[in-house]
Coordinates of C-alpha atoms in Angstrom, one line a residue:
X1 CA 0.1 0.0 0.0
X2 CA 2.9 2.3 0.8
X3 CA 4.6 1.6 -2.5
X4 CA 1.3 2.3 -4.3
X5 CA 1.1 5.7 -2.6
X6 CA 4.7 6.5 -3.4
X7 CA 4.4 5.6 -7.1
X8 CA 1.1 7.6 -7.3
X9 CA 2.8 10.6 -5.7
X10 CA 5.7 10.4 -8.2
X11 CA 3.3 10.3 -11.2
X12 CA 1.3 13.3 -10.0
X13 CA 4.5 15.3 -9.3
X14 CA 5.9 14.5 -12.8
X15 CA 2.7 15.4 -14.5
X16 CA 1.7 18.4 -12.5
X17 CA 5.0 20.2 -11.7
X18 CA 4.2 23.3 -13.9
X19 CA 0.9 23.8 -12.3
X20 CA 1.7 23.0 -8.8
X21 CA 5.1 24.7 -8.4
X22 CA 5.0 27.7 -10.8
X23 CA 5.9 30.7 -8.7
X24 CA 3.0 33.2 -8.2
X25 CA 4.0 36.8 -9.3
X26 CA 3.3 38.1 -5.8
X27 CA 6.0 35.8 -4.5
X28 CA 8.8 37.5 -6.6
X29 CA 7.7 41.1 -6.7
X30 CA 10.4 42.1 -4.2
X31 CA 13.1 40.9 -6.5
X32 CA 14.8 43.3 -8.7
X33 CA 14.2 42.8 -12.5
X34 CA 16.4 43.9 -15.2
X35 CA 15.2 43.4 -18.7
X36 CA 18.2 44.3 -20.8
X37 CA 17.6 41.6 -23.5
X38 CA 21.3 41.0 -23.7
X39 CA 22.0 44.5 -24.8
X40 CA 23.7 45.9 -21.5
X41 CA 27.0 46.5 -23.4
X42 CA 25.1 48.4 -26.1
X43 CA 23.4 50.5 -23.6
X44 CA 26.7 51.4 -21.9
X45 CA 28.2 52.1 -25.4
X46 CA 25.5 54.7 -26.2
X47 CA 25.7 56.3 -22.8
X48 CA 29.4 56.8 -23.2
X49 CA 29.0 58.0 -26.7
X50 CA 26.5 60.6 -25.8
X51 CA 28.1 61.9 -22.5
X52 CA 31.5 60.2 -22.1
X53 CA 33.2 59.6 -18.8
X54 CA 30.6 60.7 -16.3
X55 CA 29.0 57.4 -15.4
X56 CA 25.8 58.0 -13.5
X57 CA 27.0 61.0 -11.6
X58 CA 24.7 64.0 -11.5
X59 CA 25.9 66.0 -8.5
X60 CA 29.3 66.9 -7.2
X61 CA 29.3 65.3 -3.8
X62 CA 28.9 61.8 -5.5
X63 CA 32.5 62.3 -6.4
X64 CA 33.7 64.1 -3.2
X65 CA 32.4 61.3 -0.8
X66 CA 34.3 58.3 -2.4
X67 CA 37.5 60.3 -3.0
X68 CA 37.5 61.5 0.6
X69 CA 37.0 57.9 1.8
X70 CA 40.1 56.8 -0.2
X71 CA 42.0 59.7 1.3
X72 CA 40.9 59.0 4.8
X73 CA 41.8 55.2 4.5
X74 CA 45.4 56.0 4.5
X75 CA 45.3 58.0 7.9
X76 CA 43.0 55.6 9.8
X77 CA 44.4 53.2 12.5
X78 CA 41.6 50.7 11.8
X79 CA 43.4 48.5 9.3
X80 CA 40.6 46.1 8.7
X81 CA 38.3 48.7 7.3
X82 CA 38.1 49.0 3.5
X83 CA 37.6 52.4 1.6
X84 CA 34.3 51.1 0.4
X85 CA 33.1 50.6 3.9
X86 CA 34.4 54.0 4.9
X87 CA 32.6 55.6 1.9
X88 CA 29.4 53.6 2.8
X89 CA 29.3 55.2 6.2
X90 CA 30.1 58.7 5.1
X91 CA 27.5 58.6 2.4
X92 CA 24.8 57.2 4.7
X93 CA 25.6 59.8 7.3
X94 CA 25.4 62.6 4.7
X95 CA 22.0 61.4 3.5
X96 CA 20.7 60.8 6.9
X97 CA 21.7 64.3 8.1
X98 CA 20.0 65.9 5.2
X99 CA 16.9 63.8 5.7
X100 CA 16.6 64.5 9.4
X101 CA 18.0 68.0 9.8
X102 CA 18.1 69.4 6.3
X103 CA 15.9 69.4 3.2
X104 CA 14.0 66.1 3.7
X105 CA 12.5 66.4 0.1
X106 CA 16.0 66.5 -1.5
X107 CA 16.0 64.2 -4.5
X108 CA 19.7 63.2 -3.7
X109 CA 18.8 61.5 -0.5
X110 CA 19.0 57.7 -0.4
X111 CA 17.9 55.5 2.5
X112 CA 14.6 57.1 3.4
X113 CA 13.0 53.8 4.3
X114 CA 15.9 52.7 6.4
X115 CA 16.3 56.0 8.2
X116 CA 12.5 55.6 9.3
X117 CA 13.2 52.4 11.1
X118 CA 14.6 51.9 14.7
X119 CA 18.1 50.7 14.8
X120 CA 19.9 48.6 17.4
X121 CA 22.4 50.7 19.3
X122 CA 23.3 54.3 18.4
X123 CA 21.5 55.0 15.1
X124 CA 24.2 57.7 14.1
X125 CA 27.2 55.6 14.9
X126 CA 29.5 54.5 12.0
X127 CA 29.3 50.9 13.0
X128 CA 25.5 51.2 12.3
X129 CA 25.4 53.4 9.2
X130 CA 28.0 51.2 7.5
X131 CA 25.4 48.4 7.4
X132 CA 23.2 47.8 4.4
X133 CA 20.1 47.4 6.5
X134 CA 20.5 50.9 7.8
X135 CA 21.1 52.5 4.4
X136 CA 20.7 51.1 0.8
X137 CA 22.4 48.3 -1.2
X138 CA 22.8 50.5 -4.3
X139 CA 24.8 53.5 -3.3
X140 CA 25.9 56.8 -4.9
X141 CA 29.5 55.5 -5.0
X142 CA 28.6 52.7 -7.2
X143 CA 27.2 55.1 -9.8
X144 CA 30.4 57.2 -9.6
X145 CA 32.9 54.4 -10.3
X146 CA 33.1 55.0 -14.1
X147 CA 33.5 58.8 -13.6
X148 CA 36.3 58.3 -11.1
X149 CA 38.5 56.0 -13.0
X150 CA 41.4 57.4 -15.1
X151 CA 41.0 55.1 -18.1
X152 CA 37.2 55.8 -18.7
X153 CA 36.2 58.8 -16.7
X154 CA 37.3 62.2 -15.3
X155 CA 40.8 60.9 -14.2
X156 CA 40.4 61.3 -10.3
X157 CA 42.0 57.9 -9.5
X158 CA 43.4 55.0 -11.2
X159 CA 42.8 51.3 -10.6
X160 CA 40.2 48.4 -11.4
X161 CA 38.6 48.1 -8.0
X162 CA 37.5 50.8 -5.7
X163 CA 39.4 49.4 -2.7
X164 CA 42.4 49.5 -4.7
X165 CA 42.2 52.9 -6.3
X166 CA 45.2 55.3 -6.1
X167 CA 44.3 58.9 -6.1
X168 CA 45.6 61.2 -8.9
X169 CA 46.8 64.6 -7.7
X170 CA 43.5 66.2 -8.9
X171 CA 41.6 63.5 -6.9
X172 CA 43.6 64.3 -3.9
X173 CA 42.8 68.0 -4.3
X174 CA 39.1 67.3 -4.4
X175 CA 39.2 65.0 -1.5
X176 CA 41.2 67.4 0.6
X177 CA 38.9 70.3 -0.2
X178 CA 36.0 68.3 1.2
X179 CA 37.9 67.1 4.2
X180 CA 39.4 70.6 5.1
X181 CA 36.0 72.1 5.8
X182 CA 35.7 73.5 9.3
X183 CA 33.0 71.9 11.5
X184 CA 31.8 71.9 15.2
X185 CA 32.2 74.5 17.9
X186 CA 36.0 74.0 18.0
X187 CA 36.0 74.4 14.2
X188 CA 38.2 71.4 13.5
X189 CA 38.3 69.9 10.1
X190 CA 35.7 67.6 8.8
X191 CA 38.5 65.0 8.1
X192 CA 39.4 65.0 11.8
X193 CA 35.8 64.7 12.8
X194 CA 35.2 61.8 10.4
X195 CA 38.3 59.9 11.7
X196 CA 37.2 60.1 15.3
X197 CA 33.6 59.2 14.2
X198 CA 34.8 56.1 12.4
X199 CA 37.0 55.1 15.4
X200 CA 34.0 55.6 17.7
X201 CA 35.6 58.5 19.7
X202 CA 32.9 61.0 18.9
X203 CA 29.2 61.2 18.2
X204 CA 26.8 63.3 16.0
X205 CA 25.7 66.4 17.9
X206 CA 22.1 67.1 18.5
X207 CA 22.4 70.3 16.5
X208 CA 24.7 69.3 13.6
X209 CA 24.5 72.7 11.8
X210 CA 28.0 72.8 10.4
X211 CA 28.3 69.0 10.0
X212 CA 25.2 69.0 7.9
X213 CA 26.6 71.6 5.5
X214 CA 30.0 70.0 5.3
X215 CA 28.6 66.5 4.4
X216 CA 25.4 67.5 2.5
X217 CA 24.6 66.3 -0.9
X218 CA 23.3 69.8 -1.5
X219 CA 26.1 72.0 -0.5
X220 CA 29.4 71.3 -2.3
X221 CA 31.9 74.1 -1.8
X222 CA 32.8 76.5 -4.5
X223 CA 36.3 74.9 -4.9
X224 CA 34.9 71.4 -5.1
X225 CA 32.6 72.6 -7.9
X226 CA 35.4 74.3 -9.8
X227 CA 37.6 71.2 -9.6
X228 CA 34.8 68.9 -11.0
X229 CA 33.9 71.5 -13.7
X230 CA 37.5 71.7 -14.8
X231 CA 37.6 67.9 -15.3
X232 CA 34.2 67.9 -17.2
X233 CA 35.1 70.7 -19.6
X234 CA 38.7 71.8 -19.3
X235 CA 40.7 68.7 -20.4
X236 CA 42.2 68.3 -23.8
X237 CA 40.6 65.1 -25.1
X238 CA 38.0 64.1 -27.7
X239 CA 35.7 63.0 -24.8
X240 CA 36.0 66.5 -23.2
X241 CA 35.2 68.1 -26.6
X242 CA 32.0 66.1 -26.8
X243 CA 31.0 67.2 -23.3
X244 CA 31.9 70.8 -24.1
X245 CA 29.7 71.2 -27.0
X246 CA 26.9 69.2 -25.3
X247 CA 27.2 71.7 -22.4
X248 CA 26.7 74.7 -24.6
X249 CA 23.6 73.1 -25.9
X250 CA 22.3 72.5 -22.4
X251 CA 23.4 75.1 -20.0
X252 CA 21.3 78.0 -21.3
X253 CA 18.3 76.3 -20.0
X254 CA 17.4 75.9 -16.3
X255 CA 15.3 72.9 -17.2
X256 CA 16.4 70.1 -19.4
X257 CA 15.3 71.2 -22.9
X258 CA 13.8 68.9 -25.5
X259 CA 16.6 66.6 -26.8
X260 CA 15.4 66.1 -30.4
X261 CA 13.9 69.6 -31.0
X262 CA 16.3 71.7 -29.2
X263 CA 19.7 69.9 -28.1
X264 CA 20.2 68.2 -31.4
X265 CA 19.3 71.4 -33.3
X266 CA 21.9 73.4 -31.3
X267 CA 24.6 70.7 -31.9
X268 CA 24.0 71.0 -35.6
X269 CA 24.2 74.7 -35.6
X270 CA 27.5 74.4 -33.7
X271 CA 28.8 72.2 -36.5
X272 CA 28.6 69.0 -34.6
X273 CA 26.4 67.0 -37.0
X274 CA 28.1 63.6 -36.1
X275 CA 27.5 64.2 -32.5
X276 CA 23.8 65.2 -33.1
X277 CA 23.4 62.0 -35.2
X278 CA 24.8 59.9 -32.3
X279 CA 22.4 61.4 -29.9
X280 CA 19.5 60.5 -32.2
X281 CA 20.8 57.0 -32.7
X282 CA 21.1 56.5 -28.9
X283 CA 17.6 57.8 -28.4
X284 CA 16.2 55.5 -31.1
X285 CA 18.1 52.5 -29.4
X286 CA 16.4 53.5 -26.1
X287 CA 13.0 53.6 -27.7
X288 CA 13.6 50.2 -29.1
X289 CA 14.4 48.8 -25.7
X290 CA 11.3 50.4 -24.1
X291 CA 9.1 49.0 -26.8
X292 CA 10.7 45.5 -26.2
X293 CA 9.9 45.8 -22.5
X294 CA 6.3 46.7 -23.3
X295 CA 6.0 43.7 -25.5
X296 CA 7.3 41.5 -22.8
X297 CA 4.8 43.1 -20.4
X298 CA 2.0 42.1 -22.7
X299 CA 3.3 38.6 -22.9
X300 CA 3.5 38.2 -19.1
X301 CA -0.1 39.5 -18.8
X302 CA -1.2 36.9 -21.3
X303 CA 0.8 34.0 -19.8
X304 CA 0.0 34.6 -16.1
X305 CA -3.7 33.5 -16.1
X306 CA -2.9 30.2 -17.9
X307 CA -0.7 28.9 -14.9
X308 CA 1.1 26.6 -17.5
X309 CA 2.3 26.8 -21.0
X310 CA 0.6 29.1 -23.7
X311 CA 0.8 28.0 -27.4
X312 CA 2.7 30.4 -29.6
X313 CA -0.3 30.5 -32.1
X314 CA -2.6 31.7 -29.3
X315 CA -0.2 34.4 -28.2
X316 CA 0.4 35.5 -31.9
X317 CA -3.3 36.1 -32.3
X318 CA -3.8 38.2 -29.2
X319 CA -4.6 41.8 -30.3
X320 CA -2.8 43.5 -27.4
X321 CA 0.4 41.5 -28.1
X322 CA 0.1 42.2 -31.8
X323 CA -0.1 45.9 -31.1
X324 CA 3.0 45.9 -28.9
X325 CA 5.0 43.9 -31.5
X326 CA 4.0 46.3 -34.2
X327 CA 5.3 49.2 -32.1
X328 CA 8.5 47.3 -31.3
X329 CA 9.1 46.6 -35.0
X330 CA 8.5 50.2 -35.9
X331 CA 11.0 51.4 -33.2
X332 CA 13.5 48.8 -34.5
X333 CA 13.2 50.0 -38.1
X334 CA 13.7 53.6 -36.9
X335 CA 16.8 52.5 -34.9
X336 CA 18.3 50.8 -37.9
X337 CA 17.8 54.0 -40.0
X338 CA 19.3 56.3 -37.2
X339 CA 22.2 53.8 -36.6
X340 CA 23.2 53.8 -40.3
X341 CA 23.1 57.7 -40.4
X342 CA 25.3 57.9 -37.3
X343 CA 27.6 55.1 -38.6
X344 CA 27.1 53.1 -35.4
X345 CA 29.4 50.1 -35.2
X346 CA 27.9 48.4 -32.2
X347 CA 27.0 44.9 -33.4
X348 CA 24.6 43.5 -30.7
X349 CA 22.0 46.3 -31.0
X350 CA 21.9 46.0 -34.7
X351 CA 21.5 42.3 -34.7
X352 CA 18.6 42.6 -32.2
X353 CA 17.0 45.2 -34.3
X354 CA 17.4 43.2 -37.5
X355 CA 15.9 40.0 -35.9
X356 CA 12.9 41.9 -34.7
X357 CA 12.2 44.0 -37.8
X358 CA 12.3 40.9 -40.1
X359 CA 10.2 38.6 -38.0
X360 CA 6.6 37.8 -38.0
X361 CA 4.5 38.1 -34.8
X362 CA 5.2 34.4 -33.7
X363 CA 8.8 34.8 -34.6
X364 CA 9.2 37.9 -32.5
X365 CA 7.4 36.3 -29.6
X366 CA 9.8 33.4 -29.6
X367 CA 12.8 35.8 -29.9
X368 CA 11.7 37.9 -27.0
X369 CA 11.0 34.9 -24.8
X370 CA 14.5 33.8 -25.3
X371 CA 15.8 37.3 -24.5
X372 CA 13.8 38.0 -21.4
X373 CA 16.1 36.3 -18.9
X374 CA 14.3 34.0 -16.6
X375 CA 11.0 35.8 -16.8
X376 CA 9.8 33.7 -19.8
X377 CA 10.9 30.5 -21.5
X378 CA 10.1 28.7 -24.7
X379 CA 9.5 25.0 -25.3
X380 CA 7.4 22.8 -27.6
X381 CA 6.0 25.8 -29.5
X382 CA 4.7 27.2 -26.3
X383 CA 5.8 30.2 -24.1
X384 CA 6.3 29.1 -20.5
X385 CA 6.9 30.8 -17.2
X386 CA 10.5 31.3 -16.3
X387 CA 11.8 30.7 -12.9
X388 CA 11.6 34.4 -12.1
X389 CA 8.2 34.9 -13.8
X390 CA 6.3 37.9 -12.8
X391 CA 3.9 40.4 -14.3
X392 CA 6.3 43.0 -15.8
X393 CA 5.3 46.6 -15.8
X394 CA 5.4 48.5 -19.1
X395 CA 7.7 51.3 -19.6
X396 CA 5.2 54.0 -18.5
X397 CA 4.6 52.1 -15.3
X398 CA 8.0 50.7 -14.6
X399 CA 8.7 50.4 -10.8
X400 CA 11.0 47.5 -10.6
X401 CA 14.1 49.2 -9.3
X402 CA 14.9 48.8 -5.5
X403 CA 15.8 51.8 -3.4
X404 CA 19.0 53.0 -4.7
X405 CA 20.9 55.6 -6.6
X406 CA 19.7 54.5 -10.1
X407 CA 16.1 55.0 -9.0
X408 CA 16.4 58.7 -8.3
X409 CA 18.9 59.9 -10.8
X410 CA 17.5 62.5 -13.4
X411 CA 18.0 60.0 -16.3
X412 CA 15.7 57.6 -14.5
X413 CA 12.7 59.9 -15.6
X414 CA 13.4 59.0 -19.3
X415 CA 16.1 57.5 -21.5
X416 CA 18.2 60.6 -22.0
X417 CA 21.6 58.5 -22.1
X418 CA 22.9 60.6 -19.2
X419 CA 22.1 63.9 -20.9
X420 CA 19.7 64.7 -18.0
X421 CA 22.4 63.6 -15.5
X422 CA 25.0 65.9 -17.2
X423 CA 22.5 68.8 -17.2
X424 CA 22.0 68.4 -13.5
X425 CA 25.8 68.2 -12.8
X426 CA 26.5 71.2 -14.8
X427 CA 24.1 73.3 -12.8
X428 CA 25.4 71.8 -9.6
X429 CA 28.9 72.9 -10.4
X430 CA 27.6 76.5 -10.9
X431 CA 25.9 76.6 -7.5
X432 CA 28.7 75.6 -5.2
X433 CA 28.6 76.9 -1.7
X434 CA 25.0 78.3 -2.2
X435 CA 23.8 77.1 1.3

């Protein structure tokens, strides 16, 4: 009897796995989802073509904090600490001070949810704020890595990993300008205060007025801004030339101007036709990615109620899916046209666009299912739930990013390929010491 029960159980499990054990969308909504369709390298290529060297940086203190951490690491007696840990604590303290004692509505603050929770021990101590649970996982420092490096960015430091970075002289200047600010009633330096705070020899005062200003994401000094601006626009290199002409097309406007109608037009008027064409190609690439996400969103909505596999023929006849695929194909054809005009040599984006533009509805569905990571799968002429299946939001309702720097940067509001970030950074370098 026991054997018959075991055999029956095995049979039921083998035939019903997809129905019994498919993860419900609600069980996975907390996971971060990134639909890059295998085009991450292409995305980075266009970002560096449009605004080379700035990474995701959009305000000055994103550079000052990590450079100061590298500088401080050389003077601390706590040998077990890594520069990344020091930067984590400094950045968390700066954001928490701004949130609790400054402008709580600042768009540069990370960690709002963590700051609202009770912490064990002293909630202002370095030993607490250096923990992921008391801040965020995706920090401002991570977004600044490409900008800091010599080989790809603004030449503040050299190295391959942050903890092994060596500051260039200009990086030391920026770090020292930040650390030499005067804080506290005794008016010692910020660098001295931070060393004692990290070593647990002082605490955050109840009225941290000067400390708030010295650390704040909103109040870089005039000298900090001058140093960053000189690296953005004052270096002799092709990358700097690209940034300079883009700056001229942007800085006359307090708000980000329309990219196609205004920025591209100004670049052409300045004799930068090739640069203007590259901006248009990048924007067309971004539109193609957005329409691909919209198409996958339609597929997940169609697959979810079925609980199991859905035949390709059924999905191909769905009017909502057909509409989303048509928009994706139009965007792909537009990208091919703009890429040809700009002489784009990036291969992966072109092969993706060609595959989509030339396919019929069922072929495109099959192609997207194979490019959607673990959200969808394809087997036996059916689209299946992947191991990370969930209802994917369309571009206009995307909310998949967890609390972190990439969720609040200006470029998050639309695919500007860092033009919005660059516009914000330029204006921040002009407002140094305003508070």
